[in-house]
mmCIF file of C-alpha atoms in Angstrom:
data_model
loop_
_atom_site.group_PDB
_atom_site.id
_atom_site.type_symbol
_atom_site.label_atom_id
_atom_site.label_comp_id
_atom_site.label_asym_id
_atom_site.label_seq_id
_atom_site.Cartn_x
_atom_site.Cartn_y
_atom_site.Cartn_z
ATOM 1 C CA MET A 954 -143.204 -151.627 -155.891
ATOM 2 C CA THR A 955 -142.809 -153.156 -159.034
ATOM 3 C CA PHE A 956 -139.975 -155.942 -159.764
ATOM 4 C CA LYS A 957 -137.775 -153.973 -161.315
ATOM 5 C CA VAL A 958 -137.857 -151.309 -158.547
ATOM 6 C CA ARG A 959 -137.072 -153.820 -155.819
ATOM 7 C CA MET A 960 -134.695 -155.772 -157.741
ATOM 8 C CA PHE A 961 -132.487 -152.327 -158.095
ATOM 9 C CA LEU A 962 -133.003 -152.017 -154.495
ATOM 10 C CA ILE A 963 -131.786 -155.144 -153.374
ATOM 11 C CA CYS A 964 -128.698 -155.257 -156.121
ATOM 12 C CA LEU A 965 -128.010 -151.870 -154.610
ATOM 13 C CA SER A 966 -128.054 -153.331 -150.930
ATOM 14 C CA LEU A 967 -125.858 -155.424 -152.132
ATOM 15 C CA THR A 968 -123.391 -153.377 -153.553
ATOM 16 C CA LEU A 969 -123.413 -151.254 -150.791
ATOM 17 C CA LEU A 970 -122.633 -153.861 -148.438
ATOM 18 C CA SER A 971 -119.964 -155.617 -150.108
ATOM 19 C CA CYS A 972 -118.539 -152.018 -150.436
ATOM 20 C CA LYS A 973 -118.373 -151.878 -146.923
ATOM 21 C CA ASN A 974 -116.600 -155.112 -146.343
ATOM 22 C CA GLU A 975 -114.050 -153.769 -148.830
ATOM 23 C CA TYR A 976 -113.011 -150.995 -146.243
ATOM 24 C CA SER A 977 -113.770 -152.731 -142.842
ATOM 25 C CA SER A 978 -113.634 -155.941 -140.834
ATOM 26 C CA PRO A 979 -115.313 -157.449 -138.216
ATOM 27 C CA GLU A 980 -112.215 -156.973 -135.923
ATOM 28 C CA LEU A 981 -111.983 -152.909 -136.993
ATOM 29 C CA GLU A 982 -115.548 -152.736 -135.985
ATOM 30 C CA LYS A 983 -115.287 -153.909 -132.618
ATOM 31 C CA HIS A 984 -112.037 -151.702 -131.754
ATOM 32 C CA PHE A 985 -112.876 -148.771 -133.681
ATOM 33 C CA THR A 986 -115.155 -145.845 -134.749
ATOM 34 C CA GLU A 987 -116.621 -145.331 -138.249
ATOM 35 C CA SER A 988 -114.784 -142.274 -138.258
ATOM 36 C CA GLN A 989 -111.461 -143.893 -136.673
ATOM 37 C CA ILE A 990 -112.033 -146.906 -139.519
ATOM 38 C CA GLU A 991 -112.233 -143.885 -141.880
ATOM 39 C CA ASP A 992 -108.968 -142.712 -140.904
ATOM 40 C CA LEU A 993 -107.467 -146.147 -140.893
ATOM 41 C CA ASN A 994 -108.483 -146.566 -144.836
ATOM 42 C CA LYS A 995 -106.829 -142.838 -145.301
ATOM 43 C CA ILE A 996 -103.618 -144.302 -143.717
ATOM 44 C CA LYS A 997 -104.032 -147.490 -145.910
ATOM 45 C CA THR A 998 -104.563 -146.060 -149.388
ATOM 46 C CA PHE A 999 -101.511 -143.087 -148.581
ATOM 47 C CA PHE A 1000 -99.340 -146.217 -148.056
ATOM 48 C CA ILE A 1001 -100.635 -148.427 -151.036
ATOM 49 C CA ASN A 1002 -101.426 -145.785 -153.345
ATOM 50 C CA ASP A 1003 -98.524 -143.093 -152.693
ATOM 51 C CA ILE A 1004 -95.924 -145.057 -151.008
ATOM 52 C CA MET A 1005 -96.024 -148.927 -152.457
ATOM 53 C CA ASN A 1006 -97.483 -147.530 -155.550
ATOM 54 C CA VAL A 1007 -99.401 -150.603 -156.428
ATOM 55 C CA ASP A 1008 -102.770 -151.526 -158.134
ATOM 56 C CA MET A 1009 -104.979 -154.318 -157.691
ATOM 57 C CA ASP A 1010 -104.167 -156.089 -160.380
ATOM 58 C CA ASN A 1011 -101.718 -158.805 -159.617
ATOM 59 C CA PHE A 1012 -101.469 -156.697 -156.444
ATOM 60 C CA HIS A 1013 -99.750 -159.751 -153.909
ATOM 61 C CA LYS A 1014 -96.805 -159.598 -156.295
ATOM 62 C CA ASN A 1015 -96.530 -156.143 -157.076
ATOM 63 C CA PHE A 1016 -96.776 -155.574 -153.372
ATOM 64 C CA ILE A 1017 -93.860 -157.786 -152.415
ATOM 65 C CA ASN A 1018 -91.615 -156.562 -155.374
ATOM 66 C CA GLU A 1019 -92.418 -152.757 -154.093
ATOM 67 C CA VAL A 1020 -91.532 -154.006 -150.560
ATOM 68 C CA GLU A 1021 -88.163 -155.491 -151.677
ATOM 69 C CA LYS A 1022 -87.263 -152.369 -153.396
ATOM 70 C CA MET A 1023 -88.040 -150.066 -150.574
ATOM 71 C CA GLU A 1024 -85.913 -152.449 -148.134
ATOM 72 C CA ALA A 1025 -82.944 -152.755 -150.347
ATOM 73 C CA SER A 1026 -82.672 -149.048 -151.030
ATOM 74 C CA GLY A 1027 -82.301 -148.374 -147.564
ATOM 75 C CA SER A 1028 -83.587 -145.012 -148.077
ATOM 76 C CA PRO A 1029 -87.509 -144.101 -148.549
ATOM 77 C CA TYR A 1030 -88.130 -142.825 -152.073
ATOM 78 C CA PHE A 1031 -91.055 -140.268 -150.975
ATOM 79 C CA SER A 1032 -90.943 -137.096 -148.914
ATOM 80 C CA LYS A 1033 -91.499 -136.776 -145.379
ATOM 81 C CA LYS A 1034 -94.008 -133.898 -146.204
ATOM 82 C CA LYS A 1035 -96.326 -136.426 -147.444
ATOM 83 C CA ILE A 1036 -96.365 -138.421 -144.708
ATOM 84 C CA ASP A 1037 -96.876 -135.783 -142.306
ATOM 85 C CA SER A 1038 -99.570 -134.699 -144.531
ATOM 86 C CA VAL A 1039 -101.453 -137.915 -144.171
ATOM 87 C CA LEU A 1040 -100.861 -137.680 -140.349
ATOM 88 C CA SER A 1041 -102.342 -134.582 -140.118
ATOM 89 C CA SER A 1042 -105.217 -135.431 -141.731
ATOM 90 C CA ILE A 1043 -106.236 -137.840 -139.587
ATOM 91 C CA SER A 1044 -108.013 -137.119 -136.239
ATOM 92 C CA ALA A 1045 -105.988 -136.588 -132.975
ATOM 93 C CA ASP A 1046 -108.429 -139.524 -131.495
ATOM 94 C CA THR A 1047 -107.209 -141.838 -134.105
ATOM 95 C CA PHE A 1048 -103.613 -141.129 -134.216
ATOM 96 C CA ASN A 1049 -103.434 -141.127 -130.414
ATOM 97 C CA GLU A 1050 -104.836 -144.366 -130.688
ATOM 98 C CA ILE A 1051 -102.428 -145.742 -132.599
ATOM 99 C CA TRP A 1052 -99.107 -144.084 -131.656
ATOM 100 C CA GLU A 1053 -97.178 -142.183 -129.090
ATOM 101 C CA LYS A 1054 -95.213 -139.317 -130.724
ATOM 102 C CA ARG A 1055 -91.654 -139.255 -128.927
ATOM 103 C CA ILE A 1056 -88.976 -136.419 -129.610
ATOM 104 C CA ASP A 1057 -85.493 -136.687 -128.212
ATOM 105 C CA SER A 1058 -82.205 -135.053 -128.923
ATOM 106 C CA THR A 1059 -78.365 -135.353 -129.244
ATOM 107 C CA GLN A 1060 -75.916 -133.132 -127.964
ATOM 108 C CA LEU A 1061 -73.376 -134.455 -129.817
ATOM 109 C CA LYS A 1062 -74.840 -133.332 -133.203
ATOM 110 C CA ASN A 1063 -77.299 -130.740 -131.606
ATOM 111 C CA LYS A 1064 -80.586 -132.420 -133.753
ATOM 112 C CA ILE A 1065 -83.861 -133.350 -132.322
ATOM 113 C CA TYR A 1066 -85.182 -136.632 -133.818
ATOM 114 C CA ASP A 1067 -88.843 -137.638 -133.283
ATOM 115 C CA TYR A 1068 -90.349 -140.716 -133.990
ATOM 116 C CA LEU A 1069 -93.568 -142.945 -133.228
ATOM 117 C CA LEU A 1070 -94.135 -145.847 -130.859
ATOM 118 C CA PRO A 1071 -97.088 -147.981 -130.294
ATOM 119 C CA LYS A 1072 -99.479 -146.649 -128.053
ATOM 120 C CA TYR A 1073 -99.591 -148.845 -125.324
ATOM 121 C CA GLN A 1074 -102.938 -150.344 -124.819
ATOM 122 C CA GLY A 1075 -104.460 -147.852 -127.303
ATOM 123 C CA LYS A 1076 -106.959 -149.504 -129.741
ATOM 124 C CA TYR A 1077 -104.626 -150.280 -132.015
ATOM 125 C CA GLN A 1078 -102.708 -152.694 -129.939
ATOM 126 C CA ILE A 1079 -105.903 -153.722 -128.238
ATOM 127 C CA PHE A 1080 -107.112 -154.982 -131.974
ATOM 128 C CA LEU A 1081 -103.632 -156.553 -132.912
ATOM 129 C CA ALA A 1082 -104.138 -158.683 -129.930
ATOM 130 C CA ASP A 1083 -107.552 -159.508 -131.371
ATOM 131 C CA ILE A 1084 -106.544 -160.597 -134.350
ATOM 132 C CA SER A 1085 -103.328 -162.547 -133.190
ATOM 133 C CA LYS A 1086 -105.750 -164.986 -131.458
ATOM 134 C CA LYS A 1087 -106.848 -166.339 -134.773
ATOM 135 C CA ASN A 1088 -103.134 -165.531 -136.699
ATOM 136 C CA LYS A 1089 -100.421 -166.843 -135.652
ATOM 137 C CA ALA A 1090 -98.194 -164.539 -138.122
ATOM 138 C CA VAL A 1091 -99.778 -161.943 -136.363
ATOM 139 C CA ASP A 1092 -99.095 -163.014 -133.079
ATOM 140 C CA HIS A 1093 -95.641 -162.912 -133.329
ATOM 141 C CA TYR A 1094 -95.287 -159.527 -134.419
ATOM 142 C CA TYR A 1095 -97.779 -158.728 -131.946
ATOM 143 C CA ARG A 1096 -95.724 -160.096 -129.114
ATOM 144 C CA ARG A 1097 -92.424 -158.390 -130.656
ATOM 145 C CA MET A 1098 -93.944 -155.207 -130.555
ATOM 146 C CA ILE A 1099 -95.425 -155.860 -126.580
ATOM 147 C CA ASN A 1100 -91.960 -157.156 -125.686
ATOM 148 C CA SER A 1101 -89.993 -154.239 -127.117
ATOM 149 C CA GLY A 1102 -92.300 -151.507 -127.036
ATOM 150 C CA ASP A 1103 -91.524 -150.155 -130.260
ATOM 151 C CA PHE A 1104 -92.757 -151.194 -134.157
ATOM 152 C CA ASN A 1105 -90.546 -154.382 -135.359
ATOM 153 C CA ARG A 1106 -87.468 -152.687 -137.218
ATOM 154 C CA LEU A 1107 -87.002 -155.978 -139.377
ATOM 155 C CA SER A 1108 -88.300 -156.788 -142.658
ATOM 156 C CA MET A 1109 -92.263 -157.288 -142.945
ATOM 157 C CA LEU A 1110 -91.252 -159.397 -145.974
ATOM 158 C CA GLY A 1111 -90.115 -162.316 -143.837
ATOM 159 C CA TYR A 1112 -93.528 -162.374 -142.219
ATOM 160 C CA ILE A 1113 -95.138 -162.414 -145.753
ATOM 161 C CA LYS A 1114 -93.065 -165.095 -146.896
ATOM 162 C CA GLU A 1115 -93.500 -167.213 -144.144
ATOM 163 C CA TYR A 1116 -96.708 -166.764 -143.260
ATOM 164 C CA PRO A 1117 -98.371 -166.463 -146.842
ATOM 165 C CA LYS A 1118 -102.044 -167.580 -146.035
ATOM 166 C CA GLU A 1119 -102.278 -165.747 -142.419
ATOM 167 C CA PHE A 1120 -100.272 -162.752 -144.133
ATOM 168 C CA ASP A 1121 -102.602 -162.528 -146.847
ATOM 169 C CA LEU A 1122 -102.493 -159.126 -148.700
ATOM 170 C CA LYS A 1123 -105.717 -158.698 -149.512
ATOM 171 C CA ASN A 1124 -107.055 -158.937 -146.048
ATOM 172 C CA ILE A 1125 -107.926 -155.350 -144.677
ATOM 173 C CA ASN A 1126 -106.294 -156.179 -141.158
ATOM 174 C CA ILE A 1127 -102.600 -156.961 -142.658
ATOM 175 C CA GLN A 1128 -102.847 -154.374 -145.192
ATOM 176 C CA ILE A 1129 -103.938 -151.516 -142.085
ATOM 177 C CA LEU A 1130 -101.151 -153.757 -139.898
ATOM 178 C CA LEU A 1131 -98.325 -153.102 -142.867
ATOM 179 C CA ALA A 1132 -99.518 -149.842 -143.681
ATOM 180 C CA ILE A 1133 -99.421 -148.492 -139.741
ATOM 181 C CA GLN A 1134 -95.695 -150.592 -139.311
ATOM 182 C CA TYR A 1135 -94.051 -148.928 -142.666
ATOM 183 C CA ILE A 1136 -95.501 -145.466 -141.885
ATOM 184 C CA SER A 1137 -93.916 -145.237 -138.312
ATOM 185 C CA VAL A 1138 -90.611 -147.181 -139.481
ATOM 186 C CA LEU A 1139 -90.020 -144.729 -142.668
ATOM 187 C CA LYS A 1140 -91.094 -141.596 -140.390
ATOM 188 C CA GLU A 1141 -87.920 -142.256 -138.291
ATOM 189 C CA THR A 1142 -86.102 -142.659 -141.612
ATOM 190 C CA PHE A 1143 -86.052 -139.066 -141.900
ATOM 191 C CA ASN A 1144 -84.285 -137.854 -138.788
#
């Protein structure tokens, strides 16, 4: 094999390995299958690109500005159909490891409400428990989830601003946590 061919193969291998790390983490790989990680990346990409509408240039600042706008507006500026579309694009296996779907109705308004709860002892909760051991911001978030049995309805900006190093927005684990959090909460706002 010539030197140029070897160098090309080494560069290609390094590129492929570095790309994989961008879309996964040791914690994700420990708790989820490869196809489930692909689904989690669909959810994350949908959240970052379609809901938040941010790109990677100055990501941290742009992301915080968009979260502030979204939380201040009190109503989402995107459609329920888009959220339902991304949720139906992931496998039932992945969905059931993250969420438990609930449906309630009120007799007063004859209305049916559907919402998502965190799947008790699903892979997602176990994943959060694992990363919470090394991250006190995630630990605080995780404990609130376990104690309430629901996603934290409080502002995520508090976590991001209070724990900027631990709530590193470039970390895929944090991006997935935020995507699942906001999609879960926003889905409920459509009721």
